Amino acid sequence: MNLNVVKKSPWILHYDGTSCNGCDIEVLACLTPLYDVERFGIINTGNPKHADILLITGSVNEQNIPVVKQLYEQMPEPKAVVAVGICATSGGIFAECYNVAGGVDKVIPVDVYVPGCAARPESIIDGVVKALDILAEKKKAMPKKRIGEK
Amino acid sequence: MMSVLRIIGIIILAPVVGGLLTGIDRVITARMQGRQGPPVLQPFYDVLKLMQKESIEVNSMHRFFVYVSMVFAVFTTVIMLSGGDILLAIFALTLGSVFFVLGGYASNSPYNTIGSERELLQIMAYEPMVLLTCIGLYYAEKSFFIKDIVMADKPSILYLPGVFIGLVFVLTFKLRKSPFDLSMSHHGHQEIVKGITTEYSGKDLAVIEVTHWYEVIISLSLVYVFFATSAPGSHVVAAIVCLGVYLFEIIVDNCAARLKWQHALNSAWIVTGVMGTVNLVILSFFMK
Ligand code: SF4
């Protein structure tokens, strides 16, 4: 029961790095009546302190590394990161640019990679659902960690 | 003994009903937007999830105020539903809102500060009308006690139609609905991040949500007292009117864009002045 609750209300924070904005728009398409992610209790919060899952589209560059790190650190535990699109996974077509550091996993730990250029809304929703299982596992590990710390 | 059980019943049942109403609200809102919407129990899932999350502590005070604010909301609910003094209830509710604002200021975050300022404006906008409601009910029924008001021969709405309209108008502030959801809207909207709740996470955010459920019940019980009389059938009518008012607020929420604070404040005060005061003046002629 307890584990299910984490899965039933994933609140999302969406950040767009160096991208063509293609994946960005596909993420927003998930909120429209056609895909309606609120069916699964998913809410786009826009506030790291309320979020459970960080959705990142686009690669990281020298400018936004501190931003991505800070957003990640402000999210309360348990949290998961989903890299949406090939840019977020490896840098994609921007990988060769002089200022691009590469995929999101160069900066913060990524739990789920969603392939595609642009990633389709269906696969983005699928990625979030995969992240829910990881979220539930992290939740299970949380109290243990606290005992270990003492 | 009975009264203790009753108070415990109120404390437990009020948020359950409030949470269900919020869930229904979310489904109706989604349907109005052509979406399927979340399950009706979604608000409960959200709160249970938030309880399990880490609560990030900005400083000890900003959490403390939120809990105090909930205590006052619970206190108000108990007074209202057990037929107590409506004036005391309203003052306790205001005190709760003030603590909530103090919590917003305590975190020192710019988003929270803007949210707190807006929350103060909202309190300024709706408070006069709520007070006029109490005065009007006293005028009509000669008692501040809800148990006397709901035992009257004729429903208060017959004396106070203007006050009732004014009250429904300002309830939009209290229920945090557009066009008056300046400080914190409770759907997935984003208004200057998340207004007064920006810095809260985990359990604290859950407490804010539960406090809101209590406030929904308080708001609707204010509507209820206008229609309930000594006749048992009137209580059914009153409950139906409460649901109708809530549905009306949902529809308004979905049809309206958020107003600027100047317009929100002006319109609330004009409605209070016209509907509330004129109603009371006319009533004072007839009640002599
Ligand atoms: S993966 Fe493709 S569509 Fe997505 S941001 Fe990169 S270039 Fe654009």
Coordinates of C-alpha atoms and ligand atoms in Angstrom, one line a residue:
Chain A
M1 CA 0.0 0.0 0.0
N2 CA 2.7 2.5 1.1
L3 CA 4.8 1.8 -1.9
N4 CA 1.9 2.2 -4.3
V5 CA 1.2 5.8 -3.1
V6 CA 4.6 7.0 -4.3
K7 CA 3.7 5.5 -7.7
K8 CA 0.2 7.0 -7.8
S9 CA 1.1 10.7 -7.5
P10 CA 4.4 11.5 -9.3
W11 CA 4.9 15.2 -9.6
I12 CA 7.2 16.3 -12.4
L13 CA 9.7 19.1 -12.8
H14 CA 10.6 19.8 -16.4
Y15 CA 13.9 21.4 -17.4
D16 CA 15.1 22.1 -20.9
G17 CA 18.8 22.2 -21.6
T18 CA 20.6 22.7 -24.9
S19 CA 18.1 21.4 -27.3
C20 CA 16.2 22.2 -30.5
N21 CA 13.0 22.4 -28.3
G22 CA 11.5 19.4 -30.1
C23 CA 11.5 17.2 -27.0
D24 CA 10.5 20.1 -24.9
I25 CA 7.3 20.5 -26.9
E26 CA 6.6 16.8 -26.9
V27 CA 6.8 16.9 -23.0
L28 CA 4.2 19.7 -23.0
A29 CA 2.1 17.6 -25.5
C30 CA 1.7 15.0 -22.8
L31 CA -0.3 17.5 -20.8
T32 CA -2.9 18.1 -23.6
P33 CA -6.3 16.4 -23.6
L34 CA -5.0 13.8 -26.2
Y35 CA -2.4 12.3 -23.8
D36 CA -3.6 13.7 -20.5
V37 CA -0.9 12.6 -18.0
E38 CA -3.1 13.7 -15.1
R39 CA -4.9 10.4 -15.6
F40 CA -1.9 8.9 -13.7
G41 CA -1.8 11.6 -11.1
I42 CA 1.1 13.3 -12.9
I43 CA 1.3 17.0 -12.3
N44 CA 3.8 19.4 -13.9
T45 CA 4.8 21.4 -10.9
G46 CA 7.5 23.8 -12.0
N47 CA 8.9 23.8 -8.5
P48 CA 11.8 21.4 -7.5
K49 CA 10.7 21.3 -3.9
H50 CA 7.4 19.7 -4.9
A51 CA 8.7 17.4 -7.5
D52 CA 9.4 13.7 -7.5
I53 CA 10.7 13.2 -11.0
L54 CA 13.0 15.5 -12.9
L55 CA 12.4 15.3 -16.7
I56 CA 15.3 16.8 -18.6
T57 CA 15.3 17.4 -22.3
G58 CA 18.4 18.5 -24.1
S59 CA 22.0 18.2 -23.3
V60 CA 24.0 20.0 -20.6
N61 CA 26.4 22.7 -21.4
E62 CA 28.9 24.7 -19.4
Q63 CA 26.3 27.4 -18.6
N64 CA 23.5 25.1 -17.3
I65 CA 25.6 22.6 -15.3
P66 CA 25.1 24.5 -12.0
V67 CA 21.4 25.0 -12.8
V68 CA 20.8 21.3 -13.4
K69 CA 22.8 20.4 -10.2
Q70 CA 20.9 22.9 -8.1
L71 CA 17.5 21.8 -9.3
Y72 CA 18.4 18.2 -8.6
E73 CA 19.7 19.0 -5.1
Q74 CA 16.6 21.0 -4.2
M75 CA 14.3 18.0 -4.9
P76 CA 13.3 16.1 -1.7
E77 CA 14.0 12.3 -1.5
P78 CA 13.0 10.0 -3.0
K79 CA 13.5 11.4 -6.5
A80 CA 14.2 10.1 -10.0
V81 CA 15.7 11.6 -13.1
V82 CA 14.4 10.9 -16.6
A83 CA 16.5 12.0 -19.6
V84 CA 14.1 12.6 -22.5
G85 CA 15.5 12.5 -26.1
I86 CA 18.8 11.6 -27.5
C87 CA 20.3 15.0 -26.6
A88 CA 19.7 14.4 -22.9
T89 CA 21.0 10.9 -23.3
S90 CA 24.3 11.5 -25.0
G91 CA 24.4 15.1 -26.4
G92 CA 22.9 14.0 -29.7
I93 CA 23.5 16.2 -32.6
F94 CA 24.9 18.9 -30.2
A95 CA 27.5 16.5 -28.8
E96 CA 30.3 18.0 -30.9
C97 CA 29.6 21.6 -30.0
Y98 CA 32.4 23.4 -28.1
N99 CA 30.3 24.3 -25.1
V100 CA 28.3 21.0 -24.7
A101 CA 29.4 18.7 -21.9
G102 CA 27.3 15.7 -23.2
G103 CA 24.3 13.8 -21.8
V104 CA 22.6 14.7 -18.5
D105 CA 24.4 11.8 -16.8
K106 CA 27.7 13.7 -16.9
V107 CA 26.2 15.9 -14.2
I108 CA 23.6 14.1 -12.2
P109 CA 22.6 10.4 -11.9
V110 CA 20.0 9.5 -14.5
D111 CA 17.5 6.6 -13.8
V112 CA 15.7 6.3 -17.1
Y113 CA 16.7 7.1 -20.7
V114 CA 13.9 7.8 -23.2
P115 CA 15.1 7.4 -26.8
G116 CA 13.9 9.3 -29.8
C117 CA 14.5 12.5 -31.7
A118 CA 12.1 13.9 -30.8
A119 CA 10.9 11.4 -28.2
R120 CA 7.2 10.6 -28.7
P121 CA 4.7 11.5 -26.0
E122 CA 3.9 7.8 -25.6
S123 CA 7.5 6.9 -24.9
I124 CA 7.9 9.9 -22.5
I125 CA 4.9 8.6 -20.5
D126 CA 6.4 5.1 -20.7
G127 CA 9.7 6.5 -19.3
V128 CA 7.9 8.2 -16.4
V129 CA 6.1 5.0 -15.6
K130 CA 9.5 3.1 -15.6
A131 CA 10.8 5.8 -13.2
L132 CA 7.9 5.1 -10.9
D133 CA 9.2 1.6 -10.2
I134 CA 12.7 3.1 -9.5
L135 CA 11.0 5.7 -7.2
A136 CA 9.3 2.9 -5.3
E137 CA 12.6 1.1 -4.9
K138 CA 14.3 4.2 -3.6
K139 CA 11.5 4.8 -1.2
K140 CA 12.0 1.2 0.1
A141 CA 15.7 1.9 0.6
M142 CA 15.2 5.2 2.4
P143 CA 14.5 4.1 6.0
K144 CA 17.5 1.7 5.8
K145 CA 19.8 4.5 4.9
R146 CA 18.6 6.5 7.9
I147 CA 19.4 3.6 10.2
G148 CA 22.8 3.3 8.6
E149 CA 23.5 6.9 9.2
K150 CA 23.0 6.7 13.0
Chain B
M1 CA -18.6 11.6 26.4
M2 CA -20.9 12.0 23.4
S3 CA -19.5 15.4 22.7
V4 CA -15.9 14.1 22.7
L5 CA -16.9 11.4 20.2
R6 CA -18.6 14.0 18.1
I7 CA -15.6 16.3 18.0
I8 CA -13.3 13.4 17.1
G9 CA -15.8 12.5 14.4
I10 CA -15.8 16.0 13.0
I11 CA -12.0 16.2 13.0
I12 CA -11.7 12.9 11.1
L13 CA -14.7 13.2 8.7
A14 CA -14.3 16.9 7.7
P15 CA -11.0 16.4 5.8
V16 CA -12.3 13.1 4.3
V17 CA -15.3 14.9 2.8
G18 CA -13.1 18.0 1.9
G19 CA -10.6 15.7 0.2
L20 CA -13.3 13.9 -1.8
L21 CA -14.8 17.3 -2.9
T22 CA -11.3 18.4 -4.1
G23 CA -11.0 15.1 -6.0
I24 CA -14.4 15.5 -7.6
D25 CA -13.3 19.1 -8.4
R26 CA -10.3 17.8 -10.3
V27 CA -12.3 15.3 -12.3
I28 CA -14.9 17.9 -13.3
T29 CA -12.2 20.4 -14.2
A30 CA -10.5 17.8 -16.4
R31 CA -13.8 16.8 -18.1
M32 CA -14.5 20.5 -18.8
Q33 CA -11.1 20.7 -20.5
G34 CA -11.9 17.6 -22.5
R35 CA -9.5 15.4 -20.5
Q36 CA -10.2 12.2 -18.6
G37 CA -8.7 13.5 -15.4
P38 CA -7.2 11.8 -12.3
P39 CA -9.0 9.3 -10.1
V40 CA -11.4 10.8 -7.5
L41 CA -9.1 9.7 -4.7
Q42 CA -6.1 11.5 -6.2
P43 CA -5.9 14.2 -3.5
F44 CA -5.5 11.4 -0.9
Y45 CA -2.8 9.8 -2.9
D46 CA -1.0 13.1 -3.1
V47 CA -1.1 13.8 0.6
L48 CA -0.1 10.2 1.5
K49 CA 2.8 10.5 -0.9
L50 CA 3.8 13.9 0.5
M51 CA 3.8 12.4 4.0
Q52 CA 6.4 9.8 2.9
K53 CA 8.7 12.4 1.3
E54 CA 11.6 14.2 2.9
S55 CA 10.6 17.6 4.4
I56 CA 13.2 20.1 3.5
E57 CA 13.6 22.5 6.4
V58 CA 14.4 26.1 5.4
N59 CA 14.2 27.2 9.1
S60 CA 12.2 25.9 12.0
M61 CA 9.7 28.7 12.1
H62 CA 8.3 28.4 8.7
R63 CA 7.2 24.8 9.4
F64 CA 5.9 25.7 12.8
F65 CA 3.5 28.3 11.4
V66 CA 1.9 25.9 9.0
Y67 CA 1.1 23.5 11.8
V68 CA -0.4 26.3 13.9
S69 CA -2.4 27.4 11.0
M70 CA -3.8 23.8 10.7
V71 CA -4.7 23.7 14.4
F72 CA -6.8 26.9 14.0
A73 CA -8.5 25.5 10.9
V74 CA -9.4 22.3 12.8
F75 CA -10.6 24.4 15.7
T76 CA -12.8 26.5 13.4
T77 CA -14.3 23.4 11.8
V78 CA -15.1 21.9 15.2
I79 CA -16.8 25.2 16.4
M80 CA -18.8 25.5 13.2
L81 CA -20.0 21.9 12.9
S82 CA -20.8 21.6 16.6
G83 CA -23.1 24.6 16.4
G84 CA -20.8 27.0 18.2
D85 CA -20.3 30.8 18.1
I86 CA -19.9 31.8 14.4
L87 CA -18.0 35.0 15.4
L88 CA -15.4 33.0 17.3
A89 CA -15.1 30.6 14.4
I90 CA -14.4 33.4 11.9
F91 CA -11.8 35.0 14.2
A92 CA -10.1 31.7 14.7
L93 CA -10.1 31.1 10.9
T94 CA -8.6 34.5 10.3
L95 CA -5.9 33.9 12.9
G96 CA -5.1 30.6 11.1
S97 CA -4.7 32.5 7.8
V98 CA -2.5 35.1 9.4
F99 CA -0.2 32.3 10.7
F100 CA -0.1 30.8 7.2
V101 CA 1.1 34.2 5.9
L102 CA 3.7 34.5 8.6
G103 CA 5.0 31.1 7.6
G104 CA 5.3 32.3 4.1
Y105 CA 7.3 35.4 5.2
A106 CA 9.5 33.3 7.6
S107 CA 11.2 31.4 4.7
N108 CA 12.6 34.6 3.2
S109 CA 12.3 33.3 -0.3
P110 CA 11.2 35.9 -2.9
Y111 CA 8.5 33.6 -4.3
N112 CA 7.1 32.9 -0.8
T113 CA 7.2 36.6 0.0
I114 CA 5.2 37.5 -3.1
G115 CA 2.8 34.7 -2.3
S116 CA 2.4 36.0 1.3
E117 CA 1.8 39.5 0.2
R118 CA -0.9 38.2 -2.2
E119 CA -2.4 36.1 0.6
L120 CA -2.6 39.2 2.8
L121 CA -4.4 41.0 0.0
Q122 CA -6.8 38.1 -0.3
I123 CA -7.5 38.2 3.4
M124 CA -8.2 42.0 3.1
A125 CA -10.5 41.3 0.2
Y126 CA -12.7 38.6 1.7
E127 CA -12.6 39.4 5.4
P128 CA -15.1 42.3 5.4
M129 CA -17.8 40.3 3.6
V130 CA -17.3 37.3 6.0
L131 CA -17.8 39.6 9.0
L132 CA -20.9 41.2 7.4
T133 CA -22.2 37.7 7.0
C134 CA -21.9 37.1 10.8
I135 CA -23.5 40.4 11.5
G136 CA -26.3 39.7 9.0
L137 CA -27.0 36.3 10.6
Y138 CA -27.2 37.9 14.0
Y139 CA -29.6 40.6 12.7
A140 CA -31.8 38.0 11.1
E141 CA -31.8 35.3 13.8
K142 CA -30.7 37.3 17.0
S143 CA -28.0 34.9 17.8
F144 CA -24.3 34.3 17.0
F145 CA -24.7 30.6 17.8
I146 CA -24.9 28.4 14.7
K147 CA -27.1 25.9 16.6
D148 CA -29.7 28.7 17.1
I149 CA -29.4 30.0 13.5
V150 CA -30.1 26.5 12.0
M151 CA -33.1 26.1 14.3
A152 CA -34.9 29.2 13.1
D153 CA -38.4 29.0 11.7
K154 CA -37.5 30.7 8.4
P155 CA -34.2 30.2 6.6
S156 CA -31.8 33.2 6.9
I157 CA -31.6 33.4 3.1
L158 CA -35.0 35.1 3.1
Y159 CA -33.6 38.0 5.1
L160 CA -30.1 38.0 3.6
P161 CA -30.2 37.3 -0.2
G162 CA -27.7 40.1 -0.8
V163 CA -25.3 38.9 1.9
F164 CA -25.5 35.4 0.5
I165 CA -24.5 36.6 -3.0
G166 CA -21.6 38.6 -1.5
L167 CA -20.5 35.5 0.5
V168 CA -20.5 33.2 -2.5
F169 CA -18.5 35.9 -4.3
V170 CA -15.8 36.0 -1.7
L171 CA -15.7 32.2 -1.2
T172 CA -13.9 32.2 -4.5
F173 CA -10.9 33.6 -2.6
K174 CA -11.2 31.1 0.2
L175 CA -11.6 28.1 -2.1
R176 CA -8.6 29.3 -4.1
K177 CA -10.3 29.5 -7.4
S178 CA -9.8 31.7 -10.4
P179 CA -10.2 34.6 -10.9
F180 CA -9.1 35.1 -7.3
D181 CA -6.4 32.5 -6.8
L182 CA -3.6 35.0 -6.5
S183 CA -1.5 33.6 -3.7
M184 CA -1.6 29.9 -4.5
S185 CA -3.8 28.1 -7.0
H186 CA -4.4 24.5 -6.2
H187 CA -4.5 22.9 -9.6
G188 CA -1.4 22.3 -11.7
H189 CA -1.2 25.9 -12.6
Q190 CA 2.0 27.8 -12.2
E191 CA 1.8 31.3 -10.8
I192 CA 5.1 32.8 -9.8
V193 CA 6.3 29.2 -9.2
K194 CA 3.8 28.1 -6.6
G195 CA 3.1 31.2 -4.5
I196 CA 3.1 30.9 -0.8
T197 CA 3.8 27.1 -0.9
T198 CA 6.9 27.3 -2.9
E199 CA 9.4 26.5 -0.1
Y200 CA 7.3 23.8 1.5
S201 CA 7.9 20.1 0.8
G202 CA 7.0 16.7 2.1
K203 CA 4.9 16.7 5.3
D204 CA 4.5 20.4 5.5
L205 CA 3.0 20.6 2.1
A206 CA 0.7 17.7 3.1
V207 CA -0.4 19.7 6.1
I208 CA -1.2 22.7 3.9
E209 CA -3.3 20.5 1.6
V210 CA -5.2 19.0 4.6
T211 CA -5.7 22.5 6.0
H212 CA -7.3 23.5 2.7
W213 CA -9.7 20.5 2.9
Y214 CA -10.8 21.8 6.3
E215 CA -11.3 25.3 4.8
V216 CA -13.5 23.9 2.0
I217 CA -15.7 22.4 4.7
I218 CA -15.7 25.7 6.7
S219 CA -16.6 27.6 3.5
L220 CA -19.5 25.3 2.6
S221 CA -20.8 25.3 6.2
L222 CA -21.1 29.0 6.0
V223 CA -23.3 28.5 2.9
Y224 CA -25.2 25.8 4.8
V225 CA -26.4 28.0 7.7
F226 CA -28.2 30.2 5.3
F227 CA -30.6 27.5 4.3
A228 CA -31.0 25.2 7.4
T229 CA -34.1 25.6 9.6
S230 CA -35.9 23.6 12.2
A231 CA -37.6 21.6 9.4
P232 CA -35.6 18.5 8.7
G233 CA -36.1 18.7 5.0
S234 CA -34.4 22.1 4.9
H235 CA -31.1 20.4 5.8
V236 CA -31.2 18.3 2.7
V237 CA -31.9 21.5 0.7
A238 CA -29.0 23.2 2.4
A239 CA -26.6 20.3 1.6
I240 CA -27.7 20.4 -2.1
V241 CA -27.2 24.2 -2.2
C242 CA -23.7 23.7 -0.8
L243 CA -22.8 21.2 -3.6
G244 CA -24.4 23.6 -6.1
V245 CA -22.3 26.5 -4.8
Y246 CA -19.2 24.3 -5.0
L247 CA -20.0 23.3 -8.6
F248 CA -20.6 26.9 -9.5
E249 CA -17.2 27.8 -8.1
I250 CA -15.6 25.1 -10.2
I251 CA -17.3 26.4 -13.3
V252 CA -16.2 29.9 -12.6
D253 CA -12.7 28.6 -11.9
N254 CA -12.5 27.1 -15.4
C255 CA -14.1 30.0 -17.2
A256 CA -12.1 32.8 -15.7
A257 CA -8.5 34.0 -16.0
R258 CA -6.7 35.3 -12.9
L259 CA -7.3 38.9 -12.1
K260 CA -4.8 41.5 -11.1
W261 CA -4.8 42.1 -7.4
Q262 CA -6.2 45.6 -7.7
H263 CA -9.2 44.3 -9.6
A264 CA -9.6 41.4 -7.2
L265 CA -9.6 43.7 -4.2
N266 CA -11.8 46.4 -5.7
S267 CA -14.4 44.0 -7.0
A268 CA -14.6 42.2 -3.6
W269 CA -15.0 45.4 -1.7
I270 CA -17.6 46.8 -4.2
V271 CA -19.6 43.6 -3.9
T272 CA -19.3 43.7 -0.2
G273 CA -20.3 47.3 -0.1
V274 CA -23.3 46.9 -2.4
M275 CA -24.6 43.5 -1.6
G276 CA -23.7 43.3 2.1
T277 CA -24.3 46.8 3.3
V278 CA -27.4 47.5 1.4
N279 CA -28.9 44.2 2.5
L280 CA -28.2 45.0 6.1
V281 CA -29.6 48.6 5.8
I282 CA -32.8 47.3 4.3
L283 CA -33.0 44.6 6.9
S284 CA -32.5 47.1 9.8
F285 CA -35.7 48.9 8.6
F286 CA -37.8 45.8 8.6
M287 CA -36.5 44.3 11.8
K288 CA -37.5 47.2 13.9
Ligands
SF4_1 S1 16.6 14.7 -29.2 FE1 16.2 15.7 -31.2 S2 14.1 16.6 -30.9 FE2 14.9 16.2 -28.9 S3 15.9 18.1 -28.3 FE3 17.5 16.8 -29.2 S4 17.6 17.4 -31.3 FE4 15.6 18.2 -30.5

